[in-house]
Amino acid sequence: MTSSPVSPLPLSSADSSADVVTRLRAAGCVFAEDEARLLTAAASDPAELAVLVGRRAAGEPLEHVLGWAEFCGHHYEVDPGVFVPRRRTEFLMWQAAARARELTGAAPGGRTVVVVDLCCGSGALGAALAAVLDRAELHAADIDPAAVRCARRNVAAAGGRVYQGDLFEALPAALRGRVDILLANVPYVPTGDIGLLPAEARLHEARLALDGGADGLDVLRRVAAGAVSWLAPGGHVLSEVSGRQAALAAGIVGEHGLTAQPIASAEWNSAVVVGTRGRGDCG
Ligand SMILES: C[S@@+](CC[C@H](N)C(=O)[O-])C[C@H]1O[C@@H](n2cnc3c(N)ncnc32)[C@H](O)[C@@H]1O
């Protein structure tokens, strides 16, 4: 959608839902009817609806206006400024879930899977993974205080804990060598491409959540370098990348003592690199 100046619109009349649709459509919202329904349901009265519609028409992401995003069939809270979990990242979640289930093998009821969601943003990714596993010990971390505040609500609801800090420095030392699934949906947009992102991302999500450095893989390099000492034998690290970055990203992961596997999905329009620690490795 496009940004446009907002003028107050009376929304208390009987034709208010048509007004909302018209207003959203005029602002460039492609799914104006759907958005109108969601915004109307979120507002407790016409005055609040007018505020919500005004924010959306001014270009704020729908999820920030609603205060939640749908991810893997759940609603997770998303505060203004915090990265909105993307539908394509559900591919990463399901790849992680399949590997977690392989690790638990035939144990009755499944053994507890230790999950770390590094660069967790809202925490939706780790919370969604914990929700599909029989037993998970969930830890999440982010460097951005706003993300950490938001993730604490989503992750606490999933029985997990959230820490603030720079990548692995945020984690309790007791997790070293114990992590079965390391989710690392790090920023991966090349710095030079940030200006090409939709305004919703560029203007309303933290630069820190998007910018992955010159080739987009700077944060992934740091995660790959640290992962082997935090993963349990047989554990996996999973990172989303763009299709163009997948081969280079797999090479980076493979340089750090992990077996690297790039996986792409046309259905999800998503690419993921999985790094696996060998079962006999010393870390
Ligand atoms: C692309 S967003 C992904 C958020 C979340 N995992 C998701 O899938 O919705 C990247 C996140 O990495 C965080 N981040 C960036 N650099 C970081 C660092 N050095 N240490 C920890 N978190 C970092 C950002 O604050 C942001 O929340």
XYZ file of C-alpha atoms and ligand atoms in Angstrom:
310
model
C 0.000 0.000 0.000
C 1.029 3.617 -0.353
C 1.410 6.260 2.335
C -1.030 9.148 2.208
C -2.026 12.015 4.474
C -4.947 11.129 6.712
C -8.025 13.225 7.276
C -10.570 12.359 9.962
C -13.558 10.460 8.605
C -16.836 10.073 10.477
C -17.423 6.361 10.922
C -20.443 6.273 13.130
C -23.120 6.078 10.455
C -24.906 2.921 9.333
C -22.729 2.736 6.218
C -19.488 2.864 8.252
C -18.183 -0.488 6.973
C -18.472 0.769 3.389
C -16.697 3.950 4.480
C -13.862 1.939 5.945
C -13.445 -0.123 2.792
C -13.493 3.014 0.633
C -10.941 4.715 2.838
C -8.601 1.716 2.852
C -8.951 1.167 -0.867
C -8.189 4.835 -1.547
C -5.037 4.456 0.568
C -3.896 1.554 -1.632
C -4.851 -1.449 0.529
C -5.260 -4.373 -1.872
C -7.309 -6.450 0.563
C -9.471 -3.569 1.748
C -12.561 -5.688 2.598
C -10.573 -8.169 4.690
C -8.697 -5.405 6.464
C -11.896 -3.487 7.119
C -13.383 -6.563 8.770
C -10.331 -7.056 10.999
C -10.071 -3.401 11.978
C -13.783 -3.218 12.721
C -13.536 -6.290 14.935
C -10.533 -4.793 16.760
C -12.198 -1.464 17.553
C -14.456 -1.124 20.575
C -16.277 1.938 19.226
C -16.468 4.157 16.110
C -13.925 6.622 17.508
C -11.352 3.875 17.993
C -12.160 2.476 14.553
C -11.460 5.876 13.015
C -8.047 5.945 14.715
C -7.161 2.425 13.555
C -8.275 3.098 9.984
C -6.339 6.365 9.993
C -3.141 4.606 11.083
C -3.566 1.930 8.437
C -4.380 4.468 5.725
C -1.224 6.358 6.707
C 0.845 3.282 5.875
C 1.381 1.414 9.157
C 1.498 -2.363 8.709
C -1.876 -3.936 9.425
C -0.282 -6.149 12.089
C 1.052 -3.146 14.017
C -2.351 -1.492 13.898
C -4.140 -4.647 15.063
C -1.418 -5.499 17.576
C -1.119 -9.074 16.382
C 0.016 -11.193 13.438
C -1.141 -14.615 12.347
C 1.678 -17.146 12.175
C 1.295 -20.916 11.814
C -2.377 -20.645 12.719
C -1.847 -18.663 15.941
C -2.148 -14.978 16.750
C 1.025 -13.475 18.213
C 1.310 -9.959 19.611
C 3.411 -7.556 17.521
C 4.244 -4.106 18.886
C 4.926 -1.056 16.689
C 8.510 -1.146 15.393
C 8.901 -4.884 15.956
C 9.485 -7.114 12.907
C 6.207 -8.598 11.650
C 6.568 -12.397 11.310
C 6.255 -13.287 7.624
C 4.127 -16.080 6.244
C 7.098 -17.449 4.259
C 8.910 -18.060 7.576
C 6.323 -20.753 8.313
C 8.420 -22.891 5.934
C 11.383 -22.558 8.329
C 9.120 -23.437 11.264
C 7.903 -26.648 9.609
C 11.447 -27.619 8.599
C 12.502 -27.153 12.218
C 9.508 -29.142 13.487
C 10.353 -32.089 11.205
C 13.946 -32.147 12.476
C 12.887 -31.809 16.103
C 10.582 -34.806 15.722
C 13.412 -36.848 14.164
C 15.575 -36.037 17.182
C 12.979 -37.203 19.678
C 12.714 -40.475 17.739
C 10.642 -43.218 19.312
C 10.827 -41.921 22.895
C 7.371 -42.335 24.447
C 5.650 -38.959 24.269
C 8.892 -37.583 22.807
C 11.800 -36.306 24.880
C 12.075 -32.606 25.660
C 13.527 -30.660 22.725
C 15.731 -27.692 23.638
C 14.815 -24.827 21.293
C 16.565 -21.463 21.027
C 15.009 -18.685 18.942
C 17.926 -16.319 18.309
C 17.033 -12.914 16.817
C 13.512 -13.719 17.973
C 11.731 -10.430 17.162
C 8.161 -10.946 18.398
C 9.037 -14.508 19.436
C 6.395 -15.978 17.133
C 8.756 -18.450 15.457
C 9.929 -20.160 18.632
C 6.476 -20.055 20.201
C 4.956 -21.672 17.106
C 7.579 -24.425 17.155
C 7.000 -25.099 20.849
C 3.267 -25.311 20.118
C 3.706 -28.218 17.681
C 6.145 -30.227 19.810
C 5.068 -32.560 22.604
C 7.679 -31.168 24.987
C 9.944 -28.189 24.400
C 12.263 -26.097 26.549
C 12.082 -22.723 24.802
C 14.600 -19.883 25.050
C 14.532 -16.747 22.902
C 16.790 -13.700 22.571
C 17.020 -10.423 20.705
C 19.196 -7.326 20.912
C 16.293 -4.875 20.517
C 14.559 -4.007 23.817
C 11.225 -3.417 22.038
C 11.395 -6.895 20.495
C 12.312 -8.433 23.850
C 9.340 -6.756 25.587
C 6.998 -8.058 22.892
C 8.552 -11.541 22.771
C 8.264 -11.891 26.555
C 4.467 -11.910 26.217
C 4.373 -14.386 23.326
C 7.092 -16.664 24.652
C 5.854 -16.674 28.248
C 2.516 -17.928 26.933
C 4.473 -20.835 25.414
C 6.287 -21.484 28.705
C 9.632 -20.062 27.537
C 12.135 -17.385 28.601
C 13.456 -14.346 26.709
C 16.866 -12.678 27.107
C 18.232 -9.435 25.713
C 21.658 -9.143 24.106
C 23.915 -9.620 21.124
C 23.367 -13.083 19.591
C 24.774 -15.897 21.803
C 25.981 -13.440 24.483
C 22.359 -13.171 25.609
C 22.016 -16.889 26.367
C 22.600 -18.618 29.711
C 25.925 -20.488 29.616
C 24.122 -23.651 30.753
C 22.640 -23.956 27.252
C 26.061 -24.438 25.653
C 26.201 -27.802 23.869
C 22.511 -28.543 24.693
C 20.550 -26.819 21.909
C 18.656 -29.250 19.680
C 17.054 -26.640 17.406
C 18.602 -23.202 16.920
C 16.175 -20.973 15.024
C 18.072 -18.000 13.614
C 15.898 -15.918 11.347
C 18.507 -13.183 11.226
C 18.345 -9.948 9.188
C 19.438 -10.827 5.651
C 18.605 -7.887 3.378
C 21.777 -6.513 1.726
C 22.317 -2.915 2.860
C 22.057 -1.654 -0.712
C 18.623 -3.251 -1.116
C 17.012 -1.710 1.973
C 15.754 1.217 -0.095
C 13.928 -1.223 -2.388
C 11.823 -2.709 0.430
C 8.130 -1.836 0.690
C 7.513 1.309 2.763
C 5.770 -0.760 5.439
C 9.057 -2.519 6.207
C 11.390 0.411 5.541
C 9.483 2.922 7.640
C 7.861 0.793 10.317
C 10.306 -2.004 11.144
C 13.647 -1.445 12.872
C 16.604 -1.177 10.488
C 18.376 -3.617 12.803
C 15.739 -6.217 11.955
C 16.347 -5.956 8.214
C 19.933 -4.954 7.410
C 22.282 -7.895 6.978
C 25.310 -5.920 5.772
C 26.930 -5.679 2.338
C 25.813 -9.088 1.028
C 23.068 -9.582 3.633
C 24.918 -12.411 5.369
C 26.946 -10.637 8.072
C 24.720 -11.748 10.964
C 24.440 -15.266 9.542
C 28.275 -15.452 9.481
C 28.372 -14.668 13.208
C 25.621 -17.175 13.972
C 27.355 -19.879 11.918
C 30.658 -19.227 13.706
C 29.057 -19.663 17.135
C 26.484 -22.358 16.452
C 28.631 -25.475 16.767
C 29.501 -24.796 20.403
C 25.843 -24.223 21.402
C 24.274 -27.095 19.450
C 23.877 -30.524 20.995
C 25.372 -33.398 18.977
C 22.944 -33.940 16.076
C 21.362 -30.507 16.653
C 20.391 -28.132 13.854
C 20.590 -24.412 13.148
C 18.052 -23.055 10.633
C 18.200 -19.656 8.919
C 16.013 -18.110 6.248
C 17.830 -16.475 3.330
C 16.862 -15.267 -0.125
C 17.078 -17.735 -3.002
C 20.030 -15.760 -4.400
C 21.940 -16.078 -1.112
C 21.277 -19.790 -0.508
C 24.441 -21.282 -2.043
C 26.747 -18.711 -0.427
C 24.947 -19.073 2.917
C 25.323 -22.863 2.810
C 29.045 -22.405 2.116
C 29.375 -20.122 5.160
C 27.550 -22.576 7.426
C 29.687 -25.447 6.095
C 32.905 -23.578 6.958
C 32.058 -23.707 10.652
C 32.002 -27.424 11.412
C 28.387 -28.025 10.392
C 26.913 -30.075 7.572
C 25.028 -27.527 5.485
C 21.867 -28.124 3.486
C 20.094 -25.427 1.482
C 16.364 -26.072 1.013
C 13.968 -24.037 -1.116
C 10.186 -24.022 -1.374
C 8.381 -22.535 -4.360
C 5.084 -22.984 -2.489
C 6.249 -20.790 0.409
C 8.519 -18.601 -1.737
C 11.154 -19.274 0.877
C 14.705 -20.566 1.217
C 16.305 -21.961 4.344
C 19.823 -23.113 5.159
C 20.096 -25.902 7.715
C 23.381 -26.578 9.503
C 23.713 -29.824 11.460
C 26.286 -30.698 14.089
C 27.647 -34.245 13.739
C 26.666 -36.674 16.483
C 30.291 -37.442 17.356
C 31.564 -33.838 17.275
C 33.177 -32.348 20.367
C 31.888 -28.800 19.689
C 14.359 -10.580 10.425
S 13.942 -10.207 12.096
C 13.305 -11.805 12.554
C 12.436 -11.794 13.764
C 11.782 -13.143 14.082
N 12.758 -14.200 14.228
C 10.795 -13.533 13.029
O 11.033 -14.464 12.269
O 9.709 -12.896 12.959
C 15.559 -10.175 12.795
C 15.640 -9.879 14.301
O 17.048 -9.935 14.653
C 17.302 -9.003 15.682
N 18.759 -8.761 15.699
C 19.494 -8.088 14.792
N 20.791 -8.113 15.132
C 20.880 -8.830 16.295
C 21.961 -9.209 17.153
N 23.219 -8.864 16.882
N 21.681 -9.947 18.246
C 20.392 -10.320 18.530
N 19.332 -9.969 17.763
C 19.571 -9.246 16.655
C 16.449 -7.821 15.308
O 16.217 -6.991 16.428
C 15.179 -8.511 14.766
O 14.209 -8.659 15.791
